Amino acid sequence: MKISTKIVRAGLVTDKSTGAISTPIYQTATFRHPELGRSTGYDYSRSQNPTRKAVEETLAALEEGQAGFAFASGMAAITAVLMLYRPGDHLIITEDCYGGTYRVLDKLFTQFGLSATFVDTSDTQQVRQALQPATKAIILETPTNPLMKIADIKAITAIAREAGAQPIHVIVDNTFLSPYLQRPLTLGADIVIHSGSKYLSGHNDVVCGLVVAGDPLLCEKIGFIQNATGSILGPQDCWLLLRGIKTLAIRLRQHEKNAQAVAEWLTQHPSVTKVYYPGLKDHPGKAIQDAQATGYGGMLSFVVDHPRLPAQVLRKVKVLQFAESLGGVESLITFPAIQTHADIPVTIRERLGISDCLLRLSVGIEDVEDIIADLAQALEQ
Ligand SMILES: *Cc1c(COP(=O)(O)O)cnc(C)c1O
């Protein structure tokens, strides 16, 4: 079955007894047992819930993994995955990663003895050089947030496999592309993470997170952590997520078409000095992107020629909304240095290029002429 078909079938007729096309919202905390020693397969909704099961199975199918796990947020999903590791373990992670991922590692997991090296994962050599005997995982974002750098998932998986005695997991935060455009497990990765709050749900109306893994033993461990720590996604939000996923393919096609047009328009703009979008011919990661994904997504960043301009743009936009987050049908614009990446120290931010002239755009599915006209009037000096 092709991926667009699998997407539409999210949660289709999971309630066999009624044949309901849409998965019902099983708003229940607990389940009656038929008799002692017999179970329906459900006992308590932290452990399992039929609505959650539908979305977890959907994600496992879309990412071509063994099992999926739904969490209360993307950060809860990332936290659950980090709990796989122990004091003394070392991780390698993309340096321009999501600000919240940096924060949870830098401020919380260091307290529990995890250490992390942040590197430019678009440079495979840097990943190799960061390996230590205690390295247990390589965490990738590709494309990165907000600079849209591309990591070669296959090449990095090969490094992890060669590296040594202990297995090194390759973990990919696939939020920016979604399984419609990129399936890291098929490229050799061990674990995929999503903030489902973005493209998967797609309407800026739910916060949720997902994990999918391929190896049954790894799935068992993640399932244990999910049940033990309990940051699960509630049935109502599972239903919203299922509903959102059904249109993922058609939404992403439009996001991408619009993003490509906006990126090309921005490159011609006199006040714009740089555009980061992997669909642009001169994007340094384009060849790898073409090899490992089937598209470029709807996210882009651009640099304006004066630090006065971002505030003006954010004040003047009308079609675009000045808001954090991404991946919904509405176009959103944000200012990473202050908004999404505030927890990354200024010196690191500046080295990464997350400057006070950088704006990030989540291109929505509005008519692209309206998006461009809005940007044009907002950028006018
Ligand atoms: C938003 C986001 C997260 C965090 O997800 P939440 O659902 O907001 O907790 C993690 N990674 C990436 C790439 C994101 O964009």
mmCIF file of C-alpha atoms and ligand atoms in Angstrom:
data_model
loop_
_atom_site.group_PDB
_atom_site.id
_atom_site.type_symbol
_atom_site.label_atom_id
_atom_site.label_comp_id
_atom_site.label_asym_id
_atom_site.label_seq_id
_atom_site.Cartn_x
_atom_site.Cartn_y
_atom_site.Cartn_z
ATOM 1 C CA MET A 1 0.000 0.000 0.000
ATOM 2 C CA LYS A 2 1.319 3.474 -0.881
ATOM 3 C CA ILE A 3 1.974 5.954 1.900
ATOM 4 C CA SER A 4 -0.875 8.340 0.916
ATOM 5 C CA THR A 5 -3.327 5.439 1.225
ATOM 6 C CA LYS A 6 -1.889 4.355 4.573
ATOM 7 C CA ILE A 7 -2.264 7.939 5.777
ATOM 8 C CA VAL A 8 -5.957 8.142 4.891
ATOM 9 C CA ARG A 9 -6.561 4.834 6.691
ATOM 10 C CA ALA A 10 -5.414 6.269 10.039
ATOM 11 C CA GLY A 11 -7.764 4.785 12.637
ATOM 12 C CA LEU A 12 -10.160 3.395 10.023
ATOM 13 C CA VAL A 13 -12.728 0.931 11.428
ATOM 14 C CA THR A 14 -10.798 0.051 14.564
ATOM 15 C CA ASP A 15 -14.077 -0.625 16.417
ATOM 16 C CA LYS A 16 -15.059 -3.887 14.758
ATOM 17 C CA SER A 17 -18.234 -4.326 16.828
ATOM 18 C CA THR A 18 -19.941 -1.256 15.334
ATOM 19 C CA GLY A 19 -17.924 -0.690 12.171
ATOM 20 C CA ALA A 20 -17.507 2.998 13.045
ATOM 21 C CA ILE A 21 -15.395 4.536 10.263
ATOM 22 C CA SER A 22 -13.780 6.978 12.706
ATOM 23 C CA THR A 23 -12.119 5.510 15.795
ATOM 24 C CA PRO A 24 -14.340 6.260 18.812
ATOM 25 C CA ILE A 25 -12.953 8.327 21.677
ATOM 26 C CA TYR A 26 -12.710 5.796 24.492
ATOM 27 C CA GLN A 27 -12.978 8.306 27.297
ATOM 28 C CA THR A 28 -12.497 5.824 30.089
ATOM 29 C CA ALA A 29 -9.891 5.418 32.790
ATOM 30 C CA THR A 30 -10.488 1.749 33.440
ATOM 31 C CA PHE A 31 -11.946 -1.400 31.852
ATOM 32 C CA ARG A 32 -14.138 -4.169 33.278
ATOM 33 C CA HIS A 33 -12.620 -7.645 33.345
ATOM 34 C CA PRO A 34 -14.908 -10.479 32.115
ATOM 35 C CA GLU A 35 -13.768 -12.737 34.989
ATOM 36 C CA LEU A 36 -10.751 -13.472 37.121
ATOM 37 C CA GLY A 37 -7.778 -14.289 34.932
ATOM 38 C CA ARG A 38 -9.422 -13.012 31.735
ATOM 39 C CA SER A 39 -8.911 -9.599 30.183
ATOM 40 C CA THR A 40 -10.159 -7.669 27.149
ATOM 41 C CA GLY A 41 -6.563 -6.638 26.582
ATOM 42 C CA TYR A 42 -7.227 -3.381 28.376
ATOM 43 C CA ASP A 43 -7.127 -2.746 32.102
ATOM 44 C CA TYR A 44 -6.210 0.877 32.765
ATOM 45 C CA SER A 45 -5.814 3.769 30.315
ATOM 46 C CA ARG A 46 -2.282 4.749 31.368
ATOM 47 C CA SER A 47 -1.175 1.332 30.164
ATOM 48 C CA GLN A 48 -3.396 1.082 27.095
ATOM 49 C CA ASN A 49 -6.398 2.767 25.573
ATOM 50 C CA PRO A 50 -8.105 1.796 22.289
ATOM 51 C CA THR A 51 -8.062 5.347 20.849
ATOM 52 C CA ARG A 52 -4.398 5.673 21.702
ATOM 53 C CA LYS A 53 -3.710 2.232 20.293
ATOM 54 C CA ALA A 54 -5.213 3.309 16.956
ATOM 55 C CA VAL A 55 -2.891 6.284 16.680
ATOM 56 C CA GLU A 56 0.126 4.310 17.908
ATOM 57 C CA GLU A 57 -0.473 1.582 15.323
ATOM 58 C CA THR A 58 -0.969 4.217 12.634
ATOM 59 C CA LEU A 59 2.390 5.833 13.362
ATOM 60 C CA ALA A 60 4.155 2.477 13.542
ATOM 61 C CA ALA A 61 2.743 1.640 10.095
ATOM 62 C CA LEU A 62 3.632 5.020 8.584
ATOM 63 C CA GLU A 63 7.200 4.958 9.946
ATOM 64 C CA GLU A 64 7.528 1.249 9.076
ATOM 65 C CA GLY A 65 8.401 0.353 12.664
ATOM 66 C CA GLN A 66 7.415 -2.370 15.068
ATOM 67 C CA ALA A 67 5.460 -0.284 17.582
ATOM 68 C CA GLY A 68 4.456 3.306 18.244
ATOM 69 C CA PHE A 69 3.959 5.209 21.493
ATOM 70 C CA ALA A 70 1.894 8.368 21.977
ATOM 71 C CA PHE A 71 2.902 10.959 24.562
ATOM 72 C CA ALA A 72 1.478 14.132 26.036
ATOM 73 C CA SER A 73 3.899 16.274 23.998
ATOM 74 C CA GLY A 74 6.942 16.041 21.780
ATOM 75 C CA MET A 75 9.087 16.860 24.812
ATOM 76 C CA ALA A 76 7.466 14.020 26.780
ATOM 77 C CA ALA A 77 8.352 11.702 23.880
ATOM 78 C CA ILE A 78 11.961 12.937 23.827
ATOM 79 C CA THR A 79 12.175 12.643 27.624
ATOM 80 C CA ALA A 80 10.930 9.037 27.484
ATOM 81 C CA VAL A 81 13.583 8.177 24.898
ATOM 82 C CA LEU A 82 16.331 9.831 26.965
ATOM 83 C CA MET A 83 15.271 7.651 29.903
ATOM 84 C CA LEU A 84 16.645 4.662 27.981
ATOM 85 C CA TYR A 85 20.118 5.842 29.039
ATOM 86 C CA ARG A 86 22.017 5.689 32.327
ATOM 87 C CA PRO A 87 24.419 7.813 34.333
ATOM 88 C CA GLY A 88 27.761 7.909 32.528
ATOM 89 C CA ASP A 89 26.229 7.431 29.063
ATOM 90 C CA HIS A 90 27.207 9.892 26.376
ATOM 91 C CA LEU A 91 25.060 11.204 23.520
ATOM 92 C CA ILE A 92 25.900 13.035 20.324
ATOM 93 C CA ILE A 93 23.278 15.471 19.134
ATOM 94 C CA THR A 94 22.634 17.994 16.378
ATOM 95 C CA GLU A 95 23.875 21.386 17.581
ATOM 96 C CA ASP A 96 21.082 23.516 16.125
ATOM 97 C CA CYS A 97 18.422 21.252 17.583
ATOM 98 C CA TYR A 98 14.995 22.199 18.869
ATOM 99 C CA GLY A 99 15.470 24.580 21.833
ATOM 100 C CA GLY A 100 13.443 22.369 24.183
ATOM 101 C CA THR A 101 15.610 19.356 23.390
ATOM 102 C CA TYR A 102 18.705 21.371 24.212
ATOM 103 C CA ARG A 103 17.074 22.552 27.457
ATOM 104 C CA VAL A 104 15.989 19.124 28.696
ATOM 105 C CA LEU A 105 19.455 17.716 28.055
ATOM 106 C CA ASP A 106 21.438 20.670 29.320
ATOM 107 C CA LYS A 107 19.330 21.508 32.380
ATOM 108 C CA LEU A 108 17.776 18.179 33.409
ATOM 109 C CA PHE A 109 19.462 15.070 32.090
ATOM 110 C CA THR A 110 22.938 16.340 33.014
ATOM 111 C CA GLN A 111 21.649 16.143 36.616
ATOM 112 C CA PHE A 112 21.183 12.420 36.098
ATOM 113 C CA GLY A 113 24.664 11.923 34.718
ATOM 114 C CA LEU A 114 24.062 11.960 30.960
ATOM 115 C CA SER A 115 26.523 13.954 28.921
ATOM 116 C CA ALA A 116 26.051 15.242 25.411
ATOM 117 C CA THR A 117 28.252 16.616 22.667
ATOM 118 C CA PHE A 118 26.509 19.005 20.289
ATOM 119 C CA VAL A 119 27.912 18.849 16.760
ATOM 120 C CA ASP A 120 27.062 19.909 13.235
ATOM 121 C CA THR A 121 25.519 16.616 12.129
ATOM 122 C CA SER A 122 25.421 17.770 8.504
ATOM 123 C CA ASP A 123 29.178 17.100 8.691
ATOM 124 C CA THR A 124 29.425 13.317 9.106
ATOM 125 C CA GLN A 125 33.098 13.658 10.071
ATOM 126 C CA GLN A 126 32.168 15.711 13.142
ATOM 127 C CA VAL A 127 29.858 12.907 14.281
ATOM 128 C CA ARG A 128 32.665 10.376 13.941
ATOM 129 C CA GLN A 129 35.083 12.601 15.868
ATOM 130 C CA ALA A 130 32.607 13.082 18.730
ATOM 131 C CA LEU A 131 32.349 9.341 19.436
ATOM 132 C CA GLN A 132 33.475 8.278 22.904
ATOM 133 C CA PRO A 133 33.656 4.818 24.475
ATOM 134 C CA ALA A 134 30.542 5.748 26.482
ATOM 135 C CA THR A 135 28.535 6.976 23.460
ATOM 136 C CA LYS A 136 25.133 5.272 23.437
ATOM 137 C CA ALA A 137 23.099 7.341 21.003
ATOM 138 C CA ILE A 138 23.290 9.818 18.160
ATOM 139 C CA ILE A 139 20.282 12.127 18.037
ATOM 140 C CA LEU A 140 19.609 13.806 14.718
ATOM 141 C CA GLU A 141 17.312 16.486 13.508
ATOM 142 C CA THR A 142 17.205 16.711 9.749
ATOM 143 C CA PRO A 143 16.415 19.233 8.414
ATOM 144 C CA THR A 144 17.556 21.193 11.465
ATOM 145 C CA ASN A 145 15.674 23.891 13.252
ATOM 146 C CA PRO A 146 15.984 26.672 12.141
ATOM 147 C CA LEU A 147 18.908 26.459 9.708
ATOM 148 C CA MET A 148 17.610 23.545 7.642
ATOM 149 C CA LYS A 149 20.901 21.635 7.611
ATOM 150 C CA ILE A 150 20.689 18.071 6.321
ATOM 151 C CA ALA A 151 22.250 15.084 8.094
ATOM 152 C CA ASP A 152 23.021 11.944 6.106
ATOM 153 C CA ILE A 153 21.014 9.366 8.077
ATOM 154 C CA LYS A 154 22.460 6.333 6.266
ATOM 155 C CA ALA A 155 26.074 7.459 6.627
ATOM 156 C CA ILE A 156 25.616 8.260 10.319
ATOM 157 C CA THR A 157 23.909 4.921 10.920
ATOM 158 C CA ALA A 158 26.937 3.241 9.338
ATOM 159 C CA ILE A 159 29.244 5.111 11.749
ATOM 160 C CA ALA A 160 27.099 3.993 14.689
ATOM 161 C CA ARG A 161 27.221 0.366 13.540
ATOM 162 C CA GLU A 162 31.000 0.377 13.012
ATOM 163 C CA ALA A 163 31.737 2.231 16.200
ATOM 164 C CA GLY A 164 32.263 -0.419 18.751
ATOM 165 C CA ALA A 165 31.281 -3.056 21.182
ATOM 166 C CA GLN A 166 28.081 -1.550 22.538
ATOM 167 C CA PRO A 167 25.192 -0.701 20.240
ATOM 168 C CA ILE A 168 24.819 2.989 19.490
ATOM 169 C CA HIS A 169 21.250 3.991 18.737
ATOM 170 C CA VAL A 170 20.512 6.412 15.958
ATOM 171 C CA ILE A 171 17.506 8.522 16.916
ATOM 172 C CA VAL A 172 15.861 10.870 14.434
ATOM 173 C CA ASP A 173 13.495 13.681 15.342
ATOM 174 C CA ASN A 174 11.356 13.493 12.186
ATOM 175 C CA THR A 175 9.018 16.363 13.106
ATOM 176 C CA PHE A 176 9.947 18.641 10.194
ATOM 177 C CA LEU A 177 9.274 16.180 7.373
ATOM 178 C CA SER A 178 6.850 13.595 8.807
ATOM 179 C CA PRO A 179 6.763 9.985 7.541
ATOM 180 C CA TYR A 180 5.103 11.221 4.365
ATOM 181 C CA LEU A 181 8.428 12.665 3.214
ATOM 182 C CA GLN A 182 11.060 10.766 5.216
ATOM 183 C CA ARG A 183 11.137 7.398 7.005
ATOM 184 C CA PRO A 184 14.340 7.184 9.047
ATOM 185 C CA LEU A 185 13.825 3.572 10.183
ATOM 186 C CA THR A 186 14.031 2.454 6.548
ATOM 187 C CA LEU A 187 17.393 4.264 6.344
ATOM 188 C CA GLY A 188 18.768 2.340 9.311
ATOM 189 C CA ALA A 189 17.787 4.514 12.288
ATOM 190 C CA ASP A 190 16.621 2.781 15.485
ATOM 191 C CA ILE A 191 14.123 5.267 16.893
ATOM 192 C CA VAL A 192 11.973 8.003 15.384
ATOM 193 C CA ILE A 193 10.556 10.827 17.489
ATOM 194 C CA HIS A 194 7.838 13.300 16.556
ATOM 195 C CA SER A 195 6.310 16.343 17.966
ATOM 196 C CA GLY A 196 2.845 15.429 16.713
ATOM 197 C CA SER A 197 1.834 18.999 17.537
ATOM 198 C CA LYS A 198 3.255 19.981 14.143
ATOM 199 C CA TYR A 199 2.616 18.387 10.719
ATOM 200 C CA LEU A 200 1.087 15.132 11.972
ATOM 201 C CA SER A 201 -1.867 16.822 13.666
ATOM 202 C CA GLY A 202 -1.497 19.766 11.307
ATOM 203 C CA HIS A 203 -4.020 22.283 12.631
ATOM 204 C CA ASN A 204 -2.260 23.951 15.565
ATOM 205 C CA ASP A 205 -4.927 22.550 17.877
ATOM 206 C CA VAL A 206 -3.242 19.758 19.837
ATOM 207 C CA VAL A 207 0.049 19.187 21.650
ATOM 208 C CA CYS A 208 1.295 15.609 21.411
ATOM 209 C CA GLY A 209 4.372 13.476 20.800
ATOM 210 C CA LEU A 210 5.210 10.089 19.317
ATOM 211 C CA VAL A 211 7.975 7.531 19.346
ATOM 212 C CA VAL A 212 8.354 4.635 16.909
ATOM 213 C CA ALA A 213 11.052 1.964 17.053
ATOM 214 C CA GLY A 214 11.921 -1.051 14.946
ATOM 215 C CA ASP A 215 13.579 -3.496 17.318
ATOM 216 C CA PRO A 216 11.129 -5.472 19.518
ATOM 217 C CA LEU A 217 13.392 -5.286 22.587
ATOM 218 C CA LEU A 218 13.741 -1.529 22.215
ATOM 219 C CA CYS A 219 9.956 -1.236 21.790
ATOM 220 C CA GLU A 220 9.473 -3.189 24.987
ATOM 221 C CA LYS A 221 11.769 -0.811 26.876
ATOM 222 C CA ILE A 222 10.020 2.282 25.504
ATOM 223 C CA GLY A 223 6.620 0.787 26.341
ATOM 224 C CA PHE A 224 7.832 0.120 29.862
ATOM 225 C CA ILE A 225 8.989 3.743 30.253
ATOM 226 C CA GLN A 226 5.705 5.050 28.816
ATOM 227 C CA ASN A 227 3.642 3.055 31.293
ATOM 228 C CA ALA A 228 5.986 3.563 34.237
ATOM 229 C CA THR A 229 6.303 7.335 33.893
ATOM 230 C CA GLY A 230 2.799 7.932 32.526
ATOM 231 C CA SER A 231 3.139 10.961 30.246
ATOM 232 C CA ILE A 232 0.628 9.418 27.836
ATOM 233 C CA LEU A 233 -1.650 11.159 25.339
ATOM 234 C CA GLY A 234 -5.290 11.317 26.393
ATOM 235 C CA PRO A 235 -8.025 9.774 24.184
ATOM 236 C CA GLN A 236 -9.499 13.095 23.013
ATOM 237 C CA ASP A 237 -6.129 14.309 21.794
ATOM 238 C CA CYS A 238 -5.416 10.911 20.227
ATOM 239 C CA TRP A 239 -8.600 11.334 18.228
ATOM 240 C CA LEU A 240 -7.643 14.856 17.114
ATOM 241 C CA LEU A 241 -4.265 13.530 16.049
ATOM 242 C CA LEU A 242 -5.860 10.668 14.081
ATOM 243 C CA ARG A 243 -8.182 13.124 12.411
ATOM 244 C CA GLY A 244 -5.254 15.369 11.512
ATOM 245 C CA ILE A 245 -3.100 12.564 10.130
ATOM 246 C CA LYS A 246 -5.742 11.619 7.544
ATOM 247 C CA THR A 247 -4.927 14.726 5.472
ATOM 248 C CA LEU A 248 -1.158 14.679 6.052
ATOM 249 C CA ALA A 249 -0.238 13.837 2.461
ATOM 250 C CA ILE A 250 -2.380 16.448 0.766
ATOM 251 C CA ARG A 251 -1.459 19.111 3.323
ATOM 252 C CA LEU A 252 2.261 18.488 2.986
ATOM 253 C CA ARG A 253 2.111 18.631 -0.788
ATOM 254 C CA GLN A 254 0.574 22.095 -0.554
ATOM 255 C CA HIS A 255 2.901 23.240 2.267
ATOM 256 C CA GLU A 256 5.842 22.248 0.115
ATOM 257 C CA LYS A 257 4.578 23.842 -3.078
ATOM 258 C CA ASN A 258 4.002 27.101 -1.237
ATOM 259 C CA ALA A 259 7.335 26.929 0.624
ATOM 260 C CA GLN A 260 9.261 26.419 -2.598
ATOM 261 C CA ALA A 261 7.578 29.468 -4.170
ATOM 262 C CA VAL A 262 8.095 31.619 -1.061
ATOM 263 C CA ALA A 263 11.758 30.532 -0.779
ATOM 264 C CA GLU A 264 12.406 31.413 -4.426
ATOM 265 C CA TRP A 265 10.648 34.757 -4.044
ATOM 266 C CA LEU A 266 12.651 35.598 -0.907
ATOM 267 C CA THR A 267 15.985 34.892 -2.651
ATOM 268 C CA GLN A 268 15.119 37.739 -5.080
ATOM 269 C CA HIS A 269 14.164 40.205 -2.343
ATOM 270 C CA PRO A 270 16.597 43.158 -1.899
ATOM 271 C CA SER A 271 16.321 43.099 1.932
ATOM 272 C CA VAL A 272 16.913 39.358 2.228
ATOM 273 C CA THR A 273 20.538 38.244 2.347
ATOM 274 C CA LYS A 274 20.099 34.493 2.776
ATOM 275 C CA VAL A 275 17.338 31.880 2.472
ATOM 276 C CA TYR A 276 17.589 28.441 4.068
ATOM 277 C CA TYR A 277 15.337 25.927 2.299
ATOM 278 C CA PRO A 278 16.498 22.472 1.201
ATOM 279 C CA GLY A 279 14.485 22.733 -2.017
ATOM 280 C CA LEU A 280 16.694 25.570 -3.293
ATOM 281 C CA LYS A 281 19.231 24.490 -5.924
ATOM 282 C CA ASP A 282 22.206 25.877 -4.005
ATOM 283 C CA HIS A 283 21.226 24.386 -0.617
ATOM 284 C CA PRO A 284 24.322 22.505 0.566
ATOM 285 C CA GLY A 285 22.333 19.462 1.715
ATOM 286 C CA LYS A 286 20.112 19.144 -1.348
ATOM 287 C CA ALA A 287 21.783 16.037 -2.802
ATOM 288 C CA ILE A 288 21.488 14.120 0.486
ATOM 289 C CA GLN A 289 17.936 15.357 0.951
ATOM 290 C CA ASP A 290 17.031 14.103 -2.538
ATOM 291 C CA ALA A 291 18.535 10.708 -1.706
ATOM 292 C CA GLN A 292 16.873 10.138 1.665
ATOM 293 C CA ALA A 293 13.546 11.990 1.479
ATOM 294 C CA THR A 294 10.826 12.505 -1.093
ATOM 295 C CA GLY A 295 10.524 16.250 -0.563
ATOM 296 C CA TYR A 296 11.643 19.372 1.251
ATOM 297 C CA GLY A 297 8.752 20.196 3.569
ATOM 298 C CA GLY A 298 7.206 23.531 4.441
ATOM 299 C CA MET A 299 9.805 25.092 6.754
ATOM 300 C CA LEU A 300 12.267 27.793 5.784
ATOM 301 C CA SER A 301 14.356 30.500 7.421
ATOM 302 C CA PHE A 302 15.720 33.725 6.045
ATOM 303 C CA VAL A 303 18.106 36.489 7.029
ATOM 304 C CA VAL A 304 17.221 40.148 6.588
ATOM 305 C CA ASP A 305 19.791 42.873 6.079
ATOM 306 C CA HIS A 306 19.038 44.930 9.178
ATOM 307 C CA PRO A 307 18.335 43.958 12.825
ATOM 308 C CA ARG A 308 15.493 46.501 12.829
ATOM 309 C CA LEU A 309 13.549 44.509 10.226
ATOM 310 C CA PRO A 310 12.425 41.388 12.179
ATOM 311 C CA ALA A 311 10.415 43.454 14.683
ATOM 312 C CA GLN A 312 8.820 45.388 11.802
ATOM 313 C CA VAL A 313 7.940 42.218 9.900
ATOM 314 C CA LEU A 314 6.423 40.571 12.993
ATOM 315 C CA ARG A 315 4.350 43.720 13.621
ATOM 316 C CA LYS A 316 3.144 44.172 10.052
ATOM 317 C CA VAL A 317 2.226 40.647 8.940
ATOM 318 C CA LYS A 318 -1.497 40.023 8.463
ATOM 319 C CA VAL A 319 -1.884 36.731 6.595
ATOM 320 C CA LEU A 320 1.038 35.220 8.511
ATOM 321 C CA GLN A 321 0.651 34.940 12.264
ATOM 322 C CA PHE A 322 3.473 35.846 14.608
ATOM 323 C CA ALA A 323 3.492 32.699 16.726
ATOM 324 C CA GLU A 324 5.744 29.880 17.756
ATOM 325 C CA SER A 325 5.245 26.351 16.511
ATOM 326 C CA LEU A 326 4.942 25.089 12.965
ATOM 327 C CA GLY A 327 3.378 22.536 10.704
ATOM 328 C CA GLY A 328 -0.231 23.708 10.853
ATOM 329 C CA VAL A 329 -2.341 24.851 7.930
ATOM 330 C CA GLU A 330 -1.877 28.478 9.005
ATOM 331 C CA SER A 331 1.362 30.233 8.056
ATOM 332 C CA LEU A 332 3.366 31.171 11.154
ATOM 333 C CA ILE A 333 6.415 33.357 11.445
ATOM 334 C CA THR A 334 8.751 33.430 14.410
ATOM 335 C CA PHE A 335 12.004 34.937 15.618
ATOM 336 C CA PRO A 336 14.190 32.010 16.752
ATOM 337 C CA ALA A 337 16.810 34.038 18.679
ATOM 338 C CA ILE A 338 14.191 35.220 21.188
ATOM 339 C CA GLN A 339 11.350 32.721 20.766
ATOM 340 C CA THR A 340 12.219 29.103 20.106
ATOM 341 C CA HIS A 341 15.966 29.109 20.802
ATOM 342 C CA ALA A 342 16.181 31.441 23.817
ATOM 343 C CA ASP A 343 17.605 28.658 26.003
ATOM 344 C CA ILE A 344 20.641 28.236 23.791
ATOM 345 C CA PRO A 345 23.472 30.499 25.063
ATOM 346 C CA VAL A 346 24.062 33.629 22.941
ATOM 347 C CA THR A 347 27.623 32.645 22.011
ATOM 348 C CA ILE A 348 26.473 29.278 20.660
ATOM 349 C CA ARG A 349 23.476 30.869 18.937
ATOM 350 C CA GLU A 350 25.695 33.369 17.151
ATOM 351 C CA ARG A 351 28.143 30.703 16.063
ATOM 352 C CA LEU A 352 25.226 28.664 14.688
ATOM 353 C CA GLY A 353 23.866 31.629 12.749
ATOM 354 C CA ILE A 354 20.695 32.042 14.816
ATOM 355 C CA SER A 355 21.165 35.803 14.705
ATOM 356 C CA ASP A 356 18.946 38.789 15.410
ATOM 357 C CA CYS A 357 18.354 39.056 11.659
ATOM 358 C CA LEU A 358 16.987 35.510 11.240
ATOM 359 C CA LEU A 359 13.276 34.798 10.824
ATOM 360 C CA ARG A 360 11.674 31.360 10.563
ATOM 361 C CA LEU A 361 8.609 30.676 8.494
ATOM 362 C CA SER A 362 6.230 27.735 8.684
ATOM 363 C CA VAL A 363 4.578 28.104 5.307
ATOM 364 C CA GLY A 364 0.891 27.252 5.479
ATOM 365 C CA ILE A 365 -1.556 26.121 2.836
ATOM 366 C CA GLU A 366 -3.138 29.509 2.086
ATOM 367 C CA ASP A 367 -3.000 30.826 -1.485
ATOM 368 C CA VAL A 368 0.705 31.437 -2.007
ATOM 369 C CA GLU A 369 0.047 34.812 -3.651
ATOM 370 C CA ASP A 370 -1.445 36.054 -0.390
ATOM 371 C CA ILE A 371 1.539 34.784 1.606
ATOM 372 C CA ILE A 372 4.003 36.491 -0.729
ATOM 373 C CA ALA A 373 2.024 39.743 -0.848
ATOM 374 C CA ASP A 374 1.919 39.773 2.957
ATOM 375 C CA LEU A 375 5.671 39.249 3.235
ATOM 376 C CA ALA A 376 6.245 41.929 0.587
ATOM 377 C CA GLN A 377 4.312 44.580 2.510
ATOM 378 C CA ALA A 378 5.860 43.533 5.845
ATOM 379 C CA LEU A 379 9.412 43.764 4.482
ATOM 380 C CA GLU A 380 8.937 47.141 2.811
ATOM 381 C CA GLN A 381 11.313 49.668 4.443
HETATM 382 C C1 LIG B 1 8.016 21.314 18.575
HETATM 383 C C2 LIG B 1 9.163 20.409 18.475
HETATM 384 C C3 LIG B 1 9.511 19.571 19.523
HETATM 385 C C4 LIG B 1 8.764 19.571 20.851
HETATM 386 O O1 LIG B 1 7.457 19.160 20.709
HETATM 387 P P1 LIG B 1 6.242 19.632 21.666
HETATM 388 O O2 LIG B 1 5.094 18.880 21.112
HETATM 389 O O3 LIG B 1 6.136 21.101 21.528
HETATM 390 O O4 LIG B 1 6.610 19.241 23.047
HETATM 391 C C5 LIG B 1 10.579 18.717 19.342
HETATM 392 N N1 LIG B 1 11.286 18.694 18.193
HETATM 393 C C6 LIG B 1 10.989 19.509 17.169
HETATM 394 C C7 LIG B 1 11.796 19.454 15.919
HETATM 395 C C8 LIG B 1 9.923 20.400 17.278
HETATM 396 O O5 LIG B 1 9.644 21.219 16.258
#
